[in-house]
Coordinates of C-alpha atoms and ligand atoms in Angstrom, one line a residue:
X16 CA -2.4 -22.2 1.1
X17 CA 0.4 -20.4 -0.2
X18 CA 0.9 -16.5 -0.2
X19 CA 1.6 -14.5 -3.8
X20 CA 5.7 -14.1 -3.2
X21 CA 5.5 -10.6 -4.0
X22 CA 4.3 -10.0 -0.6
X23 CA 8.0 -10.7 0.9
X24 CA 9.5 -8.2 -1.1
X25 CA 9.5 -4.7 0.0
X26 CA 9.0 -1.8 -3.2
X27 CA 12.2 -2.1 -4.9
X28 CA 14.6 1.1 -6.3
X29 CA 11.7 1.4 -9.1
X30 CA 8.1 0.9 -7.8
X31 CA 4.5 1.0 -9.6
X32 CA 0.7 0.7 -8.7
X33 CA -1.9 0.0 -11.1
X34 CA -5.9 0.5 -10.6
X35 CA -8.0 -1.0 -12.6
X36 CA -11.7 -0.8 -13.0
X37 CA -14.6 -3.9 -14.4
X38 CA -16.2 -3.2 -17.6
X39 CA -19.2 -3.2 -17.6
X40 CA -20.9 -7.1 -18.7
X41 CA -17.6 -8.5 -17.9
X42 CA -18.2 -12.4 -16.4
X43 CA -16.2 -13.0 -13.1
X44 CA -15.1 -15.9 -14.5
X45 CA -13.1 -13.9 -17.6
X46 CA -12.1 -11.3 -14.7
X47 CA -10.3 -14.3 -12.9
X48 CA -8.8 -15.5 -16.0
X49 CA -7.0 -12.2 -16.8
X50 CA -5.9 -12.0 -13.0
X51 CA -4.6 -15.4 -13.3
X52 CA -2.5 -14.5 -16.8
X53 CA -1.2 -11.7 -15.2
X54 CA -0.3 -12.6 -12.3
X55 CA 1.6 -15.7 -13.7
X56 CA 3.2 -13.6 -15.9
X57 CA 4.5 -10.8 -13.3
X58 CA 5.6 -13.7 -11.0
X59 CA 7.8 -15.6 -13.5
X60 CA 9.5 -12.1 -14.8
X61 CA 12.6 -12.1 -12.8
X62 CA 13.8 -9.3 -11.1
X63 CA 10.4 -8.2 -10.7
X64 CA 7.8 -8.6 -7.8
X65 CA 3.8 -8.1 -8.2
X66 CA 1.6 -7.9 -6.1
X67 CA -2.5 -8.3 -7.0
X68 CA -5.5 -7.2 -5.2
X69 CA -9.2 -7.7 -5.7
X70 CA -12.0 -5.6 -3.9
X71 CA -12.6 -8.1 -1.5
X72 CA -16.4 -8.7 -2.6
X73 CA -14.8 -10.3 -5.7
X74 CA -13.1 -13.5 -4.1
X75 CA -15.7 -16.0 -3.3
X76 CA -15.4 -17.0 0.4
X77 CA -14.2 -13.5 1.8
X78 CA -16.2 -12.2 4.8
X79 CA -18.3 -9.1 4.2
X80 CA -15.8 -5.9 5.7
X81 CA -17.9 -2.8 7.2
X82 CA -16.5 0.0 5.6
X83 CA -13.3 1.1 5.9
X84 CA -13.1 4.3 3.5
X85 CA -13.6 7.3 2.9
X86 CA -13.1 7.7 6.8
X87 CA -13.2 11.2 9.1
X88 CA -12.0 12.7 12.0
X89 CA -12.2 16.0 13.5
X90 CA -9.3 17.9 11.0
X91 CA -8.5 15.3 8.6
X92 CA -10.3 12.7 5.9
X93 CA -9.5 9.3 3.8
X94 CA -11.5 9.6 1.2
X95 CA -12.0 6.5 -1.0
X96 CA -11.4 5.6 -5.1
X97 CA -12.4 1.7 -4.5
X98 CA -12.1 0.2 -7.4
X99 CA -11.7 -3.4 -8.1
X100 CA -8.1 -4.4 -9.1
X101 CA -5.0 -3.3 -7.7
X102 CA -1.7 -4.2 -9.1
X103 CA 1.9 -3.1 -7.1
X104 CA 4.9 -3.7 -9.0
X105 CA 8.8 -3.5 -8.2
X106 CA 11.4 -3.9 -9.9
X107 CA 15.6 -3.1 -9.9
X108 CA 15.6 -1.2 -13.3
X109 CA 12.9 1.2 -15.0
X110 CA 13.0 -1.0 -18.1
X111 CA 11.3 -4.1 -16.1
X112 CA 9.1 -1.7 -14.0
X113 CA 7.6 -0.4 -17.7
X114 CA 7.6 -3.5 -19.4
X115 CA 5.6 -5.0 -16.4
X116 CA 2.8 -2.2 -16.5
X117 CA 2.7 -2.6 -20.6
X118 CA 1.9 -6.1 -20.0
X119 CA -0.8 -5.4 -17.1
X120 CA -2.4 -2.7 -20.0
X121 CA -2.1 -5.4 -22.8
X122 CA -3.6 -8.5 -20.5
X123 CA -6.3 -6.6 -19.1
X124 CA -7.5 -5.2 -22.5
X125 CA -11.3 -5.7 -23.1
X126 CA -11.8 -7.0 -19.5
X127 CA -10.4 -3.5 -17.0
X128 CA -9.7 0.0 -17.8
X129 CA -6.7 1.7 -16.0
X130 CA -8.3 4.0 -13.1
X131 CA -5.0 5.3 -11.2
X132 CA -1.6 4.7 -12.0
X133 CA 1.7 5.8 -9.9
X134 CA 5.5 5.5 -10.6
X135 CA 7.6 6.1 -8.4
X136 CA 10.7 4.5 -6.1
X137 CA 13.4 4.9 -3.8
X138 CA 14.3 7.8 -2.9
X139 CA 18.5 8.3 -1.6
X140 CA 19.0 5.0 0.9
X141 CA 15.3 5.3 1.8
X142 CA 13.5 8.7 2.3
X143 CA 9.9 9.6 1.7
X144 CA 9.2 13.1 0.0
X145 CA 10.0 14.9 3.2
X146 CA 13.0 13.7 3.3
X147 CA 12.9 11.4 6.4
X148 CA 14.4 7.8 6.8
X149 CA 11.5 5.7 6.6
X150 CA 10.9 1.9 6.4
X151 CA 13.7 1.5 8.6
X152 CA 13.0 -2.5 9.5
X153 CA 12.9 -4.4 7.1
X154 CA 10.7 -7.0 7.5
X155 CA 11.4 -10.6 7.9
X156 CA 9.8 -13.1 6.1
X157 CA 8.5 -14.6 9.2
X158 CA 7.3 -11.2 10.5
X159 CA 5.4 -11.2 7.5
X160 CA 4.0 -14.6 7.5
X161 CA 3.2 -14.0 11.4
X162 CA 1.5 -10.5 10.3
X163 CA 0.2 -9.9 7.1
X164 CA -1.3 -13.7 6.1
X165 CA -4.4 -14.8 6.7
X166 CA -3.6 -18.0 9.0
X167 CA -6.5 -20.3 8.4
X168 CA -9.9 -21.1 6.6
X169 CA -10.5 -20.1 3.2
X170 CA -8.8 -17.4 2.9
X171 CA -5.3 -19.0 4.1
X172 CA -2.2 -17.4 2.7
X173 CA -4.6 -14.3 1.4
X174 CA -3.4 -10.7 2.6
X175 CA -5.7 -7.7 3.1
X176 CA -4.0 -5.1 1.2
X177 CA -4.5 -1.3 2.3
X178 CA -3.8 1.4 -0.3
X179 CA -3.6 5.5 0.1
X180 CA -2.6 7.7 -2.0
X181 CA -1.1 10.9 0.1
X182 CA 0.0 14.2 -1.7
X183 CA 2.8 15.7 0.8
X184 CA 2.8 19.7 1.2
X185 CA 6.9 19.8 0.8
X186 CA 6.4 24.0 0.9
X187 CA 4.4 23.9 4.1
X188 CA 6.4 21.2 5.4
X189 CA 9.8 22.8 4.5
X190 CA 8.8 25.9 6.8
X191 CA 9.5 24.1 9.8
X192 CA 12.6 24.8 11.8
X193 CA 14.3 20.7 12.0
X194 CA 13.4 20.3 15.6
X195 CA 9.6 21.2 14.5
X196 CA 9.9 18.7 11.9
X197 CA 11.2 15.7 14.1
X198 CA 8.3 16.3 16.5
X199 CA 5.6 16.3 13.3
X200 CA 7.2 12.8 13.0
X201 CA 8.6 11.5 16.0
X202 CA 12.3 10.6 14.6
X203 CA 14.7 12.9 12.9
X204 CA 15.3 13.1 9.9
X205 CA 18.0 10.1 9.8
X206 CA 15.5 8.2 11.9
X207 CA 16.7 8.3 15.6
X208 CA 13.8 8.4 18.4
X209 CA 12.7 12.4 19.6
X210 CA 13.2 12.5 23.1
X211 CA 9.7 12.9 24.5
X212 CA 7.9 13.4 21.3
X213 CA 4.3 15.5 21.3
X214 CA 1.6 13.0 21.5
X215 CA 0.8 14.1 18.3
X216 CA 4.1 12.5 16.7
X217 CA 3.8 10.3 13.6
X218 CA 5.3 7.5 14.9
X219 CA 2.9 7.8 18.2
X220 CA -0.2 7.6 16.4
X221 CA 1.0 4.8 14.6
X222 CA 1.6 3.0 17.3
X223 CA -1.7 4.3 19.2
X224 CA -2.9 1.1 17.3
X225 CA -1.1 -1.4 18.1
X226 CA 1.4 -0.6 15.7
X227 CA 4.5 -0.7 17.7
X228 CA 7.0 -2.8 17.9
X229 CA 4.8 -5.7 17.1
X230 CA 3.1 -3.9 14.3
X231 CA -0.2 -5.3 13.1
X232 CA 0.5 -4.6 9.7
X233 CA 4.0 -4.8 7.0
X234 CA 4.1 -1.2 5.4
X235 CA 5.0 -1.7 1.6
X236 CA 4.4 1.7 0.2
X237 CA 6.6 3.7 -2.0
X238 CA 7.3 7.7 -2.6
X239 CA 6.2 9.2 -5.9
X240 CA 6.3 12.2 -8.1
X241 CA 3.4 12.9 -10.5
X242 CA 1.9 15.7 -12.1
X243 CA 4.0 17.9 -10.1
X244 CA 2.4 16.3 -7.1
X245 CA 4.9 14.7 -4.8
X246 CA 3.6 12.1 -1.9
X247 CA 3.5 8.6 -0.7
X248 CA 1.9 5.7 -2.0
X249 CA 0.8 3.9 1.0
X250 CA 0.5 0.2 0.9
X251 CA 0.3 -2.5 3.3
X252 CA -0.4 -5.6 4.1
X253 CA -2.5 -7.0 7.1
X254 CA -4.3 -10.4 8.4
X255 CA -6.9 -8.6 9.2
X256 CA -8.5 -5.3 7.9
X257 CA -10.2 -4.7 11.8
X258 CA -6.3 -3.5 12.0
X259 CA -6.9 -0.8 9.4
X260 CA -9.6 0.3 10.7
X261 CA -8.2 0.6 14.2
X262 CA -4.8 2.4 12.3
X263 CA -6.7 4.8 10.7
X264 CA -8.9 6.0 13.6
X265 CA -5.6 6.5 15.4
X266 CA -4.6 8.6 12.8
X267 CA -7.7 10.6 12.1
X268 CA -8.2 11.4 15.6
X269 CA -11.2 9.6 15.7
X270 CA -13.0 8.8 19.4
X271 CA -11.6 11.7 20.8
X272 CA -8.1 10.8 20.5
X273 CA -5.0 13.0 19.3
X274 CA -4.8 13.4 15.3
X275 CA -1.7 12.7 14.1
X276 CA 0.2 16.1 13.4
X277 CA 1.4 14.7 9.8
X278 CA -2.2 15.4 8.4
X279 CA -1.3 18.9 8.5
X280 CA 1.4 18.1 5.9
X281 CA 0.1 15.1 4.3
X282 CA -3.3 14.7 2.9
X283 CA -5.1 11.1 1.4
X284 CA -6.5 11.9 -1.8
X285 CA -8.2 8.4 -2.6
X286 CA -7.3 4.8 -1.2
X287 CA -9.3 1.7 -1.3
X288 CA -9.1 -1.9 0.5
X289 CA -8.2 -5.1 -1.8
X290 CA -7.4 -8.7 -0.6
X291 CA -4.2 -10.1 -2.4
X292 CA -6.0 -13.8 -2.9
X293 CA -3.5 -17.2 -2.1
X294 CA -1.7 -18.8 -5.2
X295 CA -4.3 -21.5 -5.1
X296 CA -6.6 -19.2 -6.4
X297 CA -4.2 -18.0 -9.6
X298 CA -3.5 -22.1 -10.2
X299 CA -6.8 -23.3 -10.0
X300 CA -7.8 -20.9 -12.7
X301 CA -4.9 -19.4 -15.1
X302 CA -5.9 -20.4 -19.0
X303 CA -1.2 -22.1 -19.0
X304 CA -2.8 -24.3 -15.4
X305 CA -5.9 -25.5 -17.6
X306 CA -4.4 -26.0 -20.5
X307 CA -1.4 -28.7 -19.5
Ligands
HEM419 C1 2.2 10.6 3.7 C2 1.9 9.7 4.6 C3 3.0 9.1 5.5 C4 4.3 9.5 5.7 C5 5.1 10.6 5.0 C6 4.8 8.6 6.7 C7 6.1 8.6 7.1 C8 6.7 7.8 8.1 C9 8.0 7.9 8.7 C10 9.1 8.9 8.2 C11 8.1 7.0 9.6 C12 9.4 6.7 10.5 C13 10.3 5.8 9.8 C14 10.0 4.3 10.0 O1 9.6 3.9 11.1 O2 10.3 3.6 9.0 C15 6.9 6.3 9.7 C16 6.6 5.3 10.6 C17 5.4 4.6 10.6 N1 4.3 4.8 9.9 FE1 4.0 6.3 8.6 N2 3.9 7.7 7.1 C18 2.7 8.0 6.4 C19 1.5 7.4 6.5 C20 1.2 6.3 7.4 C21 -0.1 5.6 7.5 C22 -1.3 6.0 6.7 C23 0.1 4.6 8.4 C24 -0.9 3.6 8.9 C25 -2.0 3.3 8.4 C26 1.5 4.7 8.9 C27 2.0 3.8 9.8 C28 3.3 3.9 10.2 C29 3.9 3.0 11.2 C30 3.2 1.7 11.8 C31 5.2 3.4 11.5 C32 6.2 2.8 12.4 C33 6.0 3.4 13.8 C34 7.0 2.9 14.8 O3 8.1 3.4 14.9 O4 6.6 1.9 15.5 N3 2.1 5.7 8.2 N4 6.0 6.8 8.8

């Protein structure tokens, strides 16, 4: 079955994320409709890419997941804000990025309420809020075929989507002398490799999971600025959420392993776990497929 395109497309210079929430006495079957309007309407805007999420217990045929969030370890937490609809946007220009959340508000009317929103986007040629290179590969689209889609059964071409919202201490951060700073992280700040980095080192725990070279999972988050909060709105995209679950523990510290020194600096503030469904799923059900 085929993937939601969106999913190829890293955030663009101008990025969004929407959360919405069920009303109450809402049918699933009016839930899928607006999903299907909007997503057909976000994926034939061009210049823009949109990504949709369900809490997973919404698609018919998705495998009960033991709980991912809120999630501890010995100095830091994930706590969650599941809700039942996320929507990731990205776009070239701030005119499409706003239009596309306008429409998300106008579609969903009646049917979801807007929990969480975030704007944000590139920052320089690619720095998060401390001002570090990151998302240095790019994927390819066959890296994220190979990693982030569901390979067979029936929920083929489906992608379990991971979101955290992080606020970034830029005060506490900015305290550090640069060498300090490149072993919180494990690269400098234009990205080259610290020689022997503290086991503690960003990139280390990150890959403490398997999420090395041959990463189990496409990171497609984005920085932000809100409220006078500045952070990063971490998304990605996985095959399997047993890959989160292994990602975050390496993180936390969890199991008597080495938290990752970033914590000290960065800290989750809600996050939830959606599954982006196949385009089957849109086709078989959006009000323009039925009606032609
Ligand atoms: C505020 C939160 C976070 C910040 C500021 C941050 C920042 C960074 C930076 C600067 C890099 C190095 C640049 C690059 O490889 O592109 C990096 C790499 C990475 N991060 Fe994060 N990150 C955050 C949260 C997370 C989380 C929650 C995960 C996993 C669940 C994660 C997984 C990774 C992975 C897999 C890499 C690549 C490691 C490698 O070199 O193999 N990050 N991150």
């Amino acid at each position: 079955m085929l993937p939601q395109e969106g999913l190829f497309h890293s955030p663009g210079a101008f990025s969004g994320i929407a959360i919405l929430r069920l009303l109450r006495d809402v049918a699933r079957p009016q839930l899928r409709d607006v999903i299907s309007s909007l997503h057909h309407e976000l994926s034939t805007t061009r210049g823009l890419h949109a990504v949709l999420g369900l809490q997973p217990a919404l698609l018919p045929g998705a495998p009960p997941t033991p709980v991912l969030l809120p999630r501890e370890g010995p100095t830091a937490r994930f706590p969650s804000s599941q809700s039942h609809v996320l929507v990731q946007v990205s776009a070239g220009n701030r005119e499409l990025l706003l239009g596309s959340l306008r429409r998300v508000l106008a579609l969903s009317k009646g049917v979801l309420s807007l929990e969480e929103e975030l704007l944000g986007g590139r920052i320089g040629e690619g720095r998060e809020a401390f001002g570090f290179r990151d998302g240095l590969v790019k994927p390819t689209r066959e890296q994220v075929k190979r990693t982030a889609l569901v390979p067979s059964g029936p929920l083929a071409g489906a992608s379990w989507l991971l979101y955290l919202r992080f606020h970034q201490d830029l005060e506490r951060f900015s305290r550090l002398k640069e060498r300090a700073q490149a072993h919180v992280v494990g690269r400098t700040r234009e990205g080259e490799l610290v020689v022997d980095p503290p086991a503690e080192a960003h990139i280390l725990r990150a890959r403490a999971a398997g999420a090395g070279d041959s990463s189990p999972l496409i990171r497609r988050g984005f920085p932000f600025r809100h409220g006078g909060e500045e952070g990063l709105a971490f998304v990605a995209a996985s095959a399997d959420p047993a890959h989160y679950q292994r990602s975050l523990d390496a993180l936390l510290g969890a199991g008597g392993q080495t938290p990752d020194a970033l914590l000290r600096y960065a800290t989750a503030v809600g996050g939830g776990l959606y599954l982006a469904p196949p385009l089957g799923w849109f086709q078989a059900l959006s009000p323009q497929e039925a009606a032609s």
